[in-house]
Amino acid sequence: MSSLNPEGDPQHGDPQHDEEQRLRELGYRPVLARRMGGFGNFAISFSVISVLSGCMTLYGFGMGAGGPAVMLWGWAGVGLFVLCVGLALAEVTSAYPTSGALYYMADRLGGRRWGWYTGWLNLLGLLGAIAGIDYGAALFTGAFASIQWGFEPTPGRTMLIFLGILLLHALLNLFGVRLVSVLNSISVWWHLAGVAVIVGALVIVPDHHRSASFVFTKFVNDTGWSNPVYVAAIGLLLAQYTFSGYDASAHLSEETSNASVSAAHGIVRSIWVSWIAGFALLAGLTFAIQDYEGTRTSATGVPPAQILLDGLGTDGATALLLVVIIAQLFCGNAEVAAASRMVFAFSRDGALPGSALWRKVSTRTQTPVAAVWLAVVAAALLALPSLYSVTAYGAVTAINVIGITPAYAIPVFLRLRAGDRFQPGPWSLGRWSKPIGWIAVVWVACVTVLFCLPQSSPVTVDSMNYASVALAVVLILAGVWWYVARRSYGTPATAAYGSDRDQAELAEGIV
């Protein structure tokens, strides 16, 4: 990657090029506040990935879908492939630093329909992520209350906690991007310190630890499927679900200084730092398991909470659970920020029903207020089935993966197809662009198919993987809506702002 220049644009020779002017060149009038620095941009993606959210909430799933061996080796392998996806996506982000991010890239490189379907997939994934993250935080909050006060975390009570968390995140995001940036910067150190404290406590305090052979070779299959390869493949969901959301750096690029470089760095750094931290966390938890079956069927409903209870006692477990819950709250808040910017950008280009409302920006905070509310309400609706089905949460996490992961690969594929017609930005992979790009595309194609498959057998109404249904419904609705909104939808690259909607109309969306 010798052509990568972290300081500026080697081709244009302007390390302090004007991002506002660049945004105008891409066709948009700047209306969001550019108050986020490079560290803040990295922090939002790192906070969304959140190993203390993804690893912890799906740890119980991993215990039955392959067990320790798949969790540890799967994390290592998936992390490597995701890093390839992140590198390839960062290169395209550097060329097109807009809030629309993935769909705008696809539109510029492949045309309106590519942008349209990429946008709907991206939106589905982001909303599924909010639902998955905040519902996971609600589960952990219920477990904390159960240990501390004997609270019974019924589905109804968990749903109320979840709705309260969504409301908190909506309110925090309404204060503006500066607060979001500060919270995300705190979140980075909270996550790193939290992982260190949890792993350190689990190494030092318990009298008994599992052997390295158990941690790295023990295979457990409680899925009902007999094929171990299939089971191991399904078990990769834990890692792939956690390694998602790093497009947040791209979605916040219109609010980031030197975004053409900072957003690309934010994507890549968030992945490799999470890769290291997550492996340490998974290893620490697995070495400390005292009773495997007892942990899987924990009365708290959260296996990692049982590991902490068995290894550290009630006081230690409640203290560390609080660390995890706060980390998950940071994560959900960052995801709401990213999703609301996607809603804002997609509406700015006329893609959503009621776009004129969702693209409005507050003059006081320069925040897309209506887009924030739409994001949290949609996430609440996605999680409602968890009231009636114990498998619904797994479906929500899979919706996140199969919605957002293909959206990562589409701009990369189109960049590869464009060849020399693609003009790289200041951050480039150089000669590594094609091999890394093709690895990313093939990996995404494989995991998209994989996570549409049933996760448990026999397949019943309760155990079915509804992620594939959700994906099909969104694609069908997007296809139908295309014929309604195709005349109003368009990025500046398709001349929508030059003809049908003049840039002055965007100014009217500022309230």
Short mmCIF file of C-alpha atoms in Angstrom, two decimals:
data_model
loop_
_atom_site.label_atom_id
_atom_site.label_comp_id
_atom_site.label_asym_id
_atom_site.label_seq_id
_atom_site.Cartn_x
_atom_site.Cartn_y
_atom_site.Cartn_z
CA MET A 1 0.00 0.00 0.00
CA SER A 2 2.85 2.31 -0.82
CA SER A 3 0.61 4.89 -2.49
CA LEU A 4 -1.42 5.48 0.66
CA ASN A 5 -0.75 8.94 2.04
CA PRO A 6 -2.24 9.57 5.50
CA GLU A 7 -1.41 13.25 5.45
CA GLY A 8 -2.89 14.38 2.18
CA ASP A 9 -3.47 13.79 -1.48
CA PRO A 10 -0.30 12.71 -3.29
CA GLN A 11 -1.96 13.27 -6.62
CA HIS A 12 -3.28 16.74 -5.99
CA GLY A 13 -0.55 17.92 -3.63
CA ASP A 14 -2.97 19.63 -1.24
CA PRO A 15 -2.84 18.07 2.25
CA GLN A 16 -5.35 20.62 3.58
CA HIS A 17 -7.84 20.48 0.74
CA ASP A 18 -11.19 22.08 1.48
CA GLU A 19 -13.73 19.39 2.36
CA GLU A 20 -16.60 21.83 2.01
CA GLN A 21 -15.54 22.54 -1.55
CA ARG A 22 -15.13 18.83 -2.19
CA LEU A 23 -18.70 18.25 -1.00
CA ARG A 24 -19.93 20.93 -3.41
CA GLU A 25 -18.01 19.22 -6.21
CA LEU A 26 -19.89 16.03 -5.36
CA GLY A 27 -23.11 18.00 -5.74
CA TYR A 28 -24.21 18.82 -2.19
CA ARG A 29 -24.59 22.08 -0.31
CA PRO A 30 -22.99 21.73 3.16
CA VAL A 31 -25.67 21.94 5.87
CA LEU A 32 -24.27 19.72 8.63
CA ALA A 33 -21.76 20.97 11.21
CA ARG A 34 -18.19 19.80 10.49
CA ARG A 35 -17.16 19.51 14.15
CA MET A 36 -15.73 16.00 14.33
CA GLY A 37 -12.00 15.29 14.21
CA GLY A 38 -10.16 12.22 12.97
CA PHE A 39 -10.18 10.49 16.35
CA GLY A 40 -13.90 11.15 16.74
CA ASN A 41 -14.54 9.64 13.32
CA PHE A 42 -12.60 6.49 14.24
CA ALA A 43 -14.35 6.44 17.59
CA ILE A 44 -17.85 6.28 16.12
CA SER A 45 -17.06 3.17 14.07
CA PHE A 46 -15.18 1.56 16.95
CA SER A 47 -18.14 2.31 19.22
CA VAL A 48 -20.60 0.79 16.75
CA ILE A 49 -18.52 -2.36 16.29
CA SER A 50 -18.33 -2.55 20.11
CA VAL A 51 -16.83 -5.87 21.13
CA LEU A 52 -18.50 -5.42 24.52
CA SER A 53 -21.84 -5.43 22.73
CA GLY A 54 -21.54 -7.92 19.86
CA CYS A 55 -19.28 -10.49 21.51
CA MET A 56 -21.22 -10.43 24.76
CA THR A 57 -24.76 -10.48 23.37
CA LEU A 58 -24.12 -13.35 20.94
CA TYR A 59 -21.78 -15.32 23.19
CA GLY A 60 -24.60 -17.67 24.18
CA PHE A 61 -25.41 -18.28 20.53
CA GLY A 62 -21.76 -19.11 19.87
CA MET A 63 -21.66 -21.57 22.76
CA GLY A 64 -24.22 -23.75 20.99
CA ALA A 65 -23.22 -23.12 17.37
CA GLY A 66 -19.72 -24.59 17.35
CA GLY A 67 -18.62 -23.71 20.86
CA PRO A 68 -15.22 -22.35 21.92
CA ALA A 69 -13.28 -23.52 18.86
CA VAL A 70 -15.58 -21.78 16.40
CA MET A 71 -15.84 -18.63 18.54
CA LEU A 72 -12.06 -18.16 18.82
CA TRP A 73 -10.87 -19.33 15.41
CA GLY A 74 -13.95 -17.90 13.74
CA TRP A 75 -13.18 -14.51 15.25
CA ALA A 76 -9.61 -14.63 13.95
CA GLY A 77 -10.65 -15.68 10.44
CA VAL A 78 -13.66 -13.43 10.06
CA GLY A 79 -11.66 -10.47 11.37
CA LEU A 80 -9.07 -10.95 8.63
CA PHE A 81 -11.69 -11.04 5.87
CA VAL A 82 -13.57 -8.08 7.33
CA LEU A 83 -10.33 -6.12 7.39
CA CYS A 84 -10.10 -6.71 3.62
CA VAL A 85 -13.67 -5.44 3.22
CA GLY A 86 -12.84 -2.40 5.34
CA LEU A 87 -9.68 -1.59 3.39
CA ALA A 88 -11.52 -1.82 0.08
CA LEU A 89 -14.44 0.27 1.35
CA ALA A 90 -12.10 2.87 2.84
CA GLU A 91 -10.56 3.46 -0.57
CA VAL A 92 -13.94 4.21 -2.15
CA THR A 93 -14.98 6.31 0.86
CA SER A 94 -11.92 8.51 0.35
CA ALA A 95 -13.13 9.29 -3.16
CA TYR A 96 -16.74 9.98 -2.13
CA PRO A 97 -16.90 11.38 1.45
CA THR A 98 -20.66 12.01 1.82
CA SER A 99 -23.30 11.13 4.42
CA GLY A 100 -24.98 8.91 1.86
CA ALA A 101 -21.81 6.83 1.84
CA LEU A 102 -22.45 3.38 0.34
CA TYR A 103 -25.44 4.17 -1.85
CA TYR A 104 -23.87 7.39 -3.14
CA MET A 105 -20.71 5.47 -4.06
CA ALA A 106 -22.78 2.79 -5.84
CA ASP A 107 -24.79 5.44 -7.67
CA ARG A 108 -21.69 7.24 -8.91
CA LEU A 109 -19.92 4.05 -9.96
CA GLY A 110 -22.82 1.93 -11.24
CA GLY A 111 -25.86 4.11 -11.86
CA ARG A 112 -29.15 5.01 -10.19
CA ARG A 113 -30.50 1.48 -9.62
CA TRP A 114 -27.28 0.30 -8.02
CA GLY A 115 -27.46 3.27 -5.69
CA TRP A 116 -31.15 2.72 -4.97
CA TYR A 117 -30.89 -0.93 -3.89
CA THR A 118 -27.60 -0.36 -2.05
CA GLY A 119 -29.28 2.41 -0.08
CA TRP A 120 -32.21 0.25 0.95
CA LEU A 121 -29.91 -2.60 2.00
CA ASN A 122 -27.74 -0.20 3.96
CA LEU A 123 -30.78 1.32 5.66
CA LEU A 124 -32.15 -2.12 6.59
CA GLY A 125 -28.80 -3.10 8.09
CA LEU A 126 -28.41 0.11 10.08
CA LEU A 127 -31.92 -0.09 11.53
CA GLY A 128 -31.39 -3.77 12.35
CA ALA A 129 -28.16 -2.80 14.08
CA ILE A 130 -29.90 -0.27 16.31
CA ALA A 131 -32.51 -2.87 17.24
CA GLY A 132 -29.89 -5.56 17.88
CA ILE A 133 -27.55 -3.35 19.91
CA ASP A 134 -30.16 -1.69 22.08
CA TYR A 135 -32.15 -4.88 22.66
CA GLY A 136 -28.89 -6.56 23.68
CA ALA A 137 -28.27 -3.72 26.11
CA ALA A 138 -31.78 -4.26 27.47
CA LEU A 139 -31.04 -7.97 27.99
CA PHE A 140 -27.87 -7.14 29.92
CA THR A 141 -29.68 -4.48 31.94
CA GLY A 142 -32.29 -7.09 32.87
CA ALA A 143 -29.54 -9.53 33.90
CA PHE A 144 -27.90 -6.84 36.01
CA ALA A 145 -31.21 -6.07 37.75
CA SER A 146 -31.83 -9.78 38.25
CA ILE A 147 -28.51 -10.25 40.06
CA GLN A 148 -28.74 -7.02 42.02
CA TRP A 149 -32.41 -6.86 43.00
CA GLY A 150 -34.00 -10.18 42.01
CA PHE A 151 -35.72 -8.58 39.01
CA GLU A 152 -37.38 -11.07 36.62
CA PRO A 153 -36.44 -10.09 33.04
CA THR A 154 -39.61 -11.18 31.23
CA PRO A 155 -39.93 -10.37 27.50
CA GLY A 156 -42.37 -7.56 28.29
CA ARG A 157 -40.09 -5.95 30.86
CA THR A 158 -37.09 -6.32 28.56
CA MET A 159 -39.04 -4.59 25.80
CA LEU A 160 -39.83 -1.65 28.12
CA ILE A 161 -36.14 -1.32 29.01
CA PHE A 162 -35.33 -1.45 25.30
CA LEU A 163 -37.78 1.35 24.49
CA GLY A 164 -36.30 3.45 27.29
CA ILE A 165 -32.81 2.99 25.85
CA LEU A 166 -34.02 3.98 22.38
CA LEU A 167 -35.55 7.15 23.82
CA LEU A 168 -32.29 8.00 25.61
CA HIS A 169 -30.32 7.59 22.39
CA ALA A 170 -32.75 9.72 20.42
CA LEU A 171 -32.46 12.55 22.95
CA LEU A 172 -28.65 12.39 23.08
CA ASN A 173 -28.46 12.60 19.29
CA LEU A 174 -30.68 15.66 19.20
CA PHE A 175 -28.04 17.74 21.02
CA GLY A 176 -25.75 17.76 18.00
CA VAL A 177 -22.74 16.01 16.56
CA ARG A 178 -20.28 17.58 19.01
CA LEU A 179 -21.85 15.70 21.93
CA VAL A 180 -21.95 12.53 19.83
CA SER A 181 -18.25 12.95 19.07
CA VAL A 182 -17.34 13.52 22.73
CA LEU A 183 -19.32 10.46 23.84
CA ASN A 184 -17.69 8.32 21.16
CA SER A 185 -14.21 9.46 22.19
CA ILE A 186 -14.99 8.48 25.79
CA SER A 187 -16.42 5.22 24.44
CA VAL A 188 -13.08 4.18 22.90
CA TRP A 189 -11.25 4.33 26.20
CA TRP A 190 -14.20 2.84 28.07
CA HIS A 191 -14.21 -0.17 25.74
CA LEU A 192 -10.45 -0.71 25.86
CA ALA A 193 -10.29 -0.30 29.63
CA GLY A 194 -13.41 -2.45 30.04
CA VAL A 195 -11.95 -5.33 28.05
CA ALA A 196 -8.68 -5.07 30.01
CA VAL A 197 -10.48 -5.07 33.38
CA ILE A 198 -12.82 -7.95 32.48
CA VAL A 199 -10.07 -10.14 31.05
CA GLY A 200 -7.69 -9.26 33.88
CA ALA A 201 -10.27 -10.09 36.55
CA LEU A 202 -11.16 -13.40 34.87
CA VAL A 203 -7.48 -14.33 34.66
CA ILE A 204 -6.59 -13.44 38.25
CA VAL A 205 -9.64 -14.12 40.43
CA PRO A 206 -11.14 -17.56 39.54
CA ASP A 207 -9.45 -20.59 41.09
CA HIS A 208 -10.21 -22.78 38.09
CA HIS A 209 -9.60 -22.13 34.39
CA ARG A 210 -10.26 -24.22 31.30
CA SER A 211 -7.32 -25.68 29.41
CA ALA A 212 -6.01 -24.18 26.19
CA SER A 213 -7.10 -27.38 24.47
CA PHE A 214 -10.70 -26.76 25.57
CA VAL A 215 -10.67 -23.10 24.55
CA PHE A 216 -9.19 -23.62 21.09
CA THR A 217 -10.42 -27.09 20.09
CA LYS A 218 -13.69 -27.81 21.94
CA PHE A 219 -16.56 -28.14 19.46
CA VAL A 220 -20.16 -27.97 20.69
CA ASN A 221 -23.23 -28.50 18.53
CA ASP A 222 -26.63 -27.69 19.95
CA THR A 223 -28.22 -26.52 16.70
CA GLY A 224 -29.92 -29.77 15.73
CA TRP A 225 -27.91 -29.98 12.50
CA SER A 226 -25.59 -32.96 12.13
CA ASN A 227 -23.06 -31.52 9.67
CA PRO A 228 -20.20 -29.96 11.70
CA VAL A 229 -19.05 -27.80 8.78
CA TYR A 230 -22.52 -26.27 8.47
CA VAL A 231 -22.67 -25.70 12.22
CA ALA A 232 -19.24 -24.06 12.26
CA ALA A 233 -20.24 -21.82 9.38
CA ILE A 234 -23.41 -20.71 11.19
CA GLY A 235 -21.32 -20.04 14.29
CA LEU A 236 -19.43 -17.34 12.37
CA LEU A 237 -22.46 -15.10 12.90
CA LEU A 238 -21.07 -14.01 16.29
CA ALA A 239 -17.98 -12.50 14.69
CA GLN A 240 -19.62 -11.22 11.51
CA TYR A 241 -22.40 -9.51 13.48
CA THR A 242 -19.88 -7.81 15.76
CA PHE A 243 -17.72 -6.72 12.82
CA SER A 244 -20.39 -4.51 11.30
CA GLY A 245 -21.21 -0.84 11.47
CA TYR A 246 -17.82 0.53 10.48
CA ASP A 247 -19.54 2.42 7.66
CA ALA A 248 -20.46 4.88 10.42
CA SER A 249 -17.19 6.69 9.67
CA ALA A 250 -18.38 7.23 6.10
CA HIS A 251 -21.87 8.35 7.15
CA LEU A 252 -20.36 11.01 9.45
CA SER A 253 -17.90 12.24 6.82
CA GLU A 254 -19.84 15.44 6.11
CA GLU A 255 -19.32 16.31 9.78
CA THR A 256 -15.62 15.33 9.89
CA SER A 257 -12.58 17.51 9.25
CA ASN A 258 -10.33 16.27 6.41
CA ALA A 259 -12.92 13.55 5.80
CA SER A 260 -11.33 12.21 2.61
CA VAL A 261 -8.51 10.86 4.77
CA SER A 262 -10.01 10.72 8.27
CA ALA A 263 -13.07 8.64 7.32
CA ALA A 264 -10.90 6.06 5.53
CA HIS A 265 -8.58 5.82 8.52
CA GLY A 266 -11.60 5.58 10.83
CA ILE A 267 -12.95 2.52 9.00
CA VAL A 268 -9.67 0.60 8.96
CA ARG A 269 -8.51 1.46 12.48
CA SER A 270 -11.86 0.58 14.02
CA ILE A 271 -11.65 -2.93 12.53
CA TRP A 272 -8.12 -3.88 13.51
CA VAL A 273 -8.37 -2.43 17.03
CA SER A 274 -11.66 -4.30 17.54
CA TRP A 275 -10.09 -7.47 16.12
CA ILE A 276 -7.41 -7.50 18.82
CA ALA A 277 -9.69 -6.43 21.67
CA GLY A 278 -12.43 -8.90 20.75
CA PHE A 279 -10.09 -11.88 20.61
CA ALA A 280 -8.77 -11.05 24.07
CA LEU A 281 -12.32 -10.72 25.42
CA LEU A 282 -13.56 -14.01 23.93
CA ALA A 283 -10.49 -15.86 25.18
CA GLY A 284 -10.82 -14.38 28.67
CA LEU A 285 -14.48 -15.36 28.94
CA THR A 286 -13.97 -18.88 27.59
CA PHE A 287 -11.00 -19.72 29.82
CA ALA A 288 -13.12 -18.68 32.82
CA ILE A 289 -16.18 -20.89 32.15
CA GLN A 290 -16.84 -22.99 35.25
CA ASP A 291 -19.94 -24.97 34.20
CA TYR A 292 -20.52 -25.01 30.45
CA GLU A 293 -24.13 -26.21 30.43
CA GLY A 294 -25.02 -24.11 33.45
CA THR A 295 -23.61 -21.07 31.71
CA ARG A 296 -25.57 -21.73 28.51
CA THR A 297 -28.86 -22.10 30.39
CA SER A 298 -28.21 -19.30 32.90
CA ALA A 299 -31.24 -17.97 34.75
CA THR A 300 -29.98 -14.47 33.98
CA GLY A 301 -30.65 -15.12 30.30
CA VAL A 302 -27.13 -13.87 29.51
CA PRO A 303 -24.33 -16.50 29.56
CA PRO A 304 -21.46 -13.98 30.00
CA ALA A 305 -23.21 -12.74 33.16
CA GLN A 306 -23.11 -16.30 34.51
CA ILE A 307 -19.39 -16.56 33.73
CA LEU A 308 -18.79 -13.38 35.71
CA LEU A 309 -20.99 -14.62 38.56
CA ASP A 310 -19.27 -18.01 38.79
CA GLY A 311 -15.79 -16.57 38.50
CA LEU A 312 -16.00 -13.30 40.42
CA GLY A 313 -19.01 -13.55 42.72
CA THR A 314 -22.05 -11.29 42.87
CA ASP A 315 -20.25 -8.01 43.60
CA GLY A 316 -17.63 -8.48 40.91
CA ALA A 317 -20.19 -9.65 38.36
CA THR A 318 -22.53 -6.70 38.90
CA ALA A 319 -19.67 -4.20 38.68
CA LEU A 320 -18.40 -5.64 35.39
CA LEU A 321 -21.89 -6.03 33.98
CA LEU A 322 -22.34 -2.32 34.54
CA VAL A 323 -19.15 -1.71 32.55
CA VAL A 324 -20.58 -3.81 29.70
CA ILE A 325 -23.99 -2.11 29.78
CA ILE A 326 -22.46 1.37 29.59
CA ALA A 327 -20.32 0.24 26.64
CA GLN A 328 -23.44 -1.07 24.91
CA LEU A 329 -25.18 2.25 25.51
CA PHE A 330 -22.25 4.05 23.87
CA CYS A 331 -22.53 1.62 20.97
CA GLY A 332 -26.25 2.13 20.43
CA ASN A 333 -25.90 5.90 20.60
CA ALA A 334 -23.24 5.84 17.87
CA GLU A 335 -25.39 3.58 15.70
CA VAL A 336 -28.37 5.95 15.97
CA ALA A 337 -26.08 8.77 14.78
CA ALA A 338 -24.95 6.74 11.76
CA ALA A 339 -28.44 5.53 10.85
CA SER A 340 -29.98 8.99 11.14
CA ARG A 341 -27.37 10.40 8.74
CA MET A 342 -28.21 7.65 6.29
CA VAL A 343 -31.91 8.54 6.57
CA PHE A 344 -31.06 12.23 6.08
CA ALA A 345 -28.89 11.58 3.03
CA PHE A 346 -31.28 9.11 1.40
CA SER A 347 -34.12 11.59 1.91
CA ARG A 348 -32.00 14.44 0.55
CA ASP A 349 -31.89 12.44 -2.68
CA GLY A 350 -35.64 11.78 -2.63
CA ALA A 351 -35.55 8.03 -1.95
CA LEU A 352 -37.80 7.70 1.12
CA PRO A 353 -41.54 8.24 1.50
CA GLY A 354 -41.92 11.67 3.08
CA SER A 355 -38.39 12.69 2.12
CA ALA A 356 -39.16 16.38 2.55
CA LEU A 357 -39.64 15.77 6.28
CA TRP A 358 -36.73 13.42 6.96
CA ARG A 359 -34.12 15.66 5.31
CA LYS A 360 -34.89 18.68 7.49
CA VAL A 361 -31.99 19.93 9.62
CA SER A 362 -32.23 21.96 12.82
CA THR A 363 -30.71 25.45 12.51
CA ARG A 364 -29.75 25.34 16.21
CA THR A 365 -27.87 22.03 16.34
CA GLN A 366 -27.43 21.35 12.61
CA THR A 367 -28.79 17.85 13.30
CA PRO A 368 -31.39 15.97 11.19
CA VAL A 369 -33.99 15.79 13.98
CA ALA A 370 -36.78 13.98 12.12
CA ALA A 371 -34.28 11.43 10.77
CA VAL A 372 -33.17 10.61 14.32
CA TRP A 373 -36.76 9.90 15.39
CA LEU A 374 -37.47 7.81 12.30
CA ALA A 375 -34.39 5.67 12.97
CA VAL A 376 -35.33 4.84 16.56
CA VAL A 377 -39.02 4.21 15.81
CA ALA A 378 -38.16 1.85 12.94
CA ALA A 379 -35.69 0.00 15.20
CA ALA A 380 -38.40 -0.39 17.84
CA LEU A 381 -40.73 -1.96 15.28
CA LEU A 382 -38.03 -4.39 14.13
CA ALA A 383 -37.53 -5.67 17.68
CA LEU A 384 -41.23 -6.09 18.52
CA PRO A 385 -41.31 -9.81 17.55
CA SER A 386 -38.93 -10.44 20.48
CA LEU A 387 -42.03 -10.15 22.68
CA TYR A 388 -43.38 -13.37 21.22
CA SER A 389 -40.39 -15.43 20.06
CA VAL A 390 -37.12 -16.34 21.77
CA THR A 391 -35.46 -16.70 18.36
CA ALA A 392 -36.50 -13.24 17.19
CA TYR A 393 -33.37 -11.56 18.58
CA GLY A 394 -31.17 -13.88 16.52
CA ALA A 395 -33.21 -12.92 13.46
CA VAL A 396 -32.69 -9.21 14.18
CA THR A 397 -28.93 -9.67 14.39
CA ALA A 398 -28.97 -11.66 11.15
CA ILE A 399 -31.03 -8.89 9.51
CA ASN A 400 -28.25 -6.50 10.44
CA VAL A 401 -25.61 -8.76 8.87
CA ILE A 402 -27.38 -9.63 5.62
CA GLY A 403 -28.64 -6.09 5.14
CA ILE A 404 -25.49 -4.14 5.75
CA THR A 405 -22.79 -6.59 4.62
CA PRO A 406 -23.87 -6.79 0.95
CA ALA A 407 -24.11 -3.00 0.96
CA TYR A 408 -20.41 -2.88 1.88
CA ALA A 409 -19.40 -5.02 -1.09
CA ILE A 410 -21.49 -3.38 -3.82
CA PRO A 411 -19.41 -0.15 -4.04
CA VAL A 412 -16.24 -2.25 -3.92
CA PHE A 413 -17.48 -4.48 -6.75
CA LEU A 414 -18.46 -1.47 -8.83
CA ARG A 415 -15.10 0.16 -8.17
CA LEU A 416 -13.39 -3.01 -9.46
CA ARG A 417 -15.66 -3.07 -12.50
CA ALA A 418 -14.89 0.58 -13.22
CA GLY A 419 -11.16 -0.14 -13.45
CA ASP A 420 -9.15 2.90 -14.46
CA ARG A 421 -12.31 5.02 -14.69
CA PHE A 422 -12.34 5.13 -10.89
CA GLN A 423 -10.49 8.20 -9.62
CA PRO A 424 -9.10 7.39 -6.14
CA GLY A 425 -9.10 9.93 -3.36
CA PRO A 426 -6.19 10.85 -1.07
CA TRP A 427 -6.33 7.41 0.63
CA SER A 428 -5.56 4.64 -1.85
CA LEU A 429 -4.54 0.96 -1.75
CA GLY A 430 -2.50 1.30 -4.91
CA ARG A 431 -1.52 -2.04 -6.46
CA TRP A 432 -3.27 -3.89 -3.63
CA SER A 433 -6.65 -2.47 -4.59
CA LYS A 434 -7.77 -5.27 -6.92
CA PRO A 435 -6.68 -8.36 -4.91
CA ILE A 436 -8.04 -6.97 -1.64
CA GLY A 437 -11.21 -5.84 -3.39
CA TRP A 438 -11.94 -9.25 -4.89
CA ILE A 439 -11.29 -11.00 -1.57
CA ALA A 440 -13.81 -8.62 0.00
CA VAL A 441 -16.47 -9.22 -2.65
CA VAL A 442 -16.18 -13.02 -2.54
CA TRP A 443 -16.28 -13.06 1.27
CA VAL A 444 -19.40 -10.91 1.40
CA ALA A 445 -21.14 -13.08 -1.20
CA CYS A 446 -20.46 -16.18 0.90
CA VAL A 447 -21.61 -14.78 4.25
CA THR A 448 -24.74 -13.23 2.74
CA VAL A 449 -25.90 -16.64 1.56
CA LEU A 450 -24.76 -18.29 4.79
CA PHE A 451 -26.73 -16.08 7.13
CA CYS A 452 -29.95 -16.54 5.18
CA LEU A 453 -29.84 -20.25 6.03
CA PRO A 454 -31.69 -21.84 8.99
CA GLN A 455 -29.70 -21.66 12.22
CA SER A 456 -31.42 -24.51 14.06
CA SER A 457 -33.18 -27.78 13.25
CA PRO A 458 -35.96 -28.77 12.93
CA VAL A 459 -37.10 -25.61 11.17
CA THR A 460 -40.37 -24.44 12.71
CA VAL A 461 -42.30 -21.19 12.89
CA ASP A 462 -40.40 -20.34 16.08
CA SER A 463 -36.93 -21.44 14.94
CA MET A 464 -36.97 -20.19 11.35
CA ASN A 465 -34.38 -17.62 10.30
CA TYR A 466 -36.60 -14.71 9.31
CA ALA A 467 -33.66 -12.62 8.16
CA SER A 468 -34.04 -14.00 4.64
CA VAL A 469 -37.74 -13.05 4.71
CA ALA A 470 -36.91 -9.53 5.88
CA LEU A 471 -34.31 -9.20 3.14
CA ALA A 472 -36.77 -10.36 0.48
CA VAL A 473 -39.50 -8.02 1.76
CA VAL A 474 -37.17 -5.02 1.71
CA LEU A 475 -35.93 -5.79 -1.82
CA ILE A 476 -39.52 -6.27 -3.06
CA LEU A 477 -40.70 -3.05 -1.42
CA ALA A 478 -37.65 -1.21 -2.76
CA GLY A 479 -38.44 -2.57 -6.23
CA VAL A 480 -42.07 -1.48 -6.03
CA TRP A 481 -41.16 1.94 -4.58
CA TRP A 482 -38.65 2.44 -7.38
CA TYR A 483 -41.49 2.77 -9.87
CA VAL A 484 -43.18 5.35 -7.64
CA ALA A 485 -40.16 7.44 -6.64
CA ARG A 486 -37.71 6.96 -9.48
CA ARG A 487 -38.50 10.39 -10.92
CA SER A 488 -37.82 12.15 -7.62
CA TYR A 489 -34.81 10.06 -6.61
CA GLY A 490 -31.36 11.00 -7.81
CA THR A 491 -27.93 11.98 -6.57
CA PRO A 492 -26.26 15.05 -8.06
CA ALA A 493 -24.34 12.68 -10.33
CA THR A 494 -27.62 11.86 -12.10
CA ALA A 495 -28.46 15.55 -12.46
CA ALA A 496 -31.40 15.39 -10.07
CA TYR A 497 -30.18 18.50 -8.29
CA GLY A 498 -29.40 20.28 -11.50
CA SER A 499 -32.87 19.85 -12.98
CA ASP A 500 -35.72 18.45 -10.93
CA ARG A 501 -34.48 19.79 -7.60
CA ASP A 502 -32.27 22.82 -7.54
CA GLN A 503 -29.81 23.17 -4.68
CA ALA A 504 -31.92 26.02 -3.32
CA GLU A 505 -34.60 23.47 -2.43
CA LEU A 506 -32.21 21.83 0.01
CA ALA A 507 -31.92 25.11 1.88
CA GLU A 508 -35.67 25.00 2.45
CA GLY A 509 -35.13 21.78 4.39
CA ILE A 510 -33.29 23.66 7.12
CA VAL A 511 -35.67 24.50 9.94
#
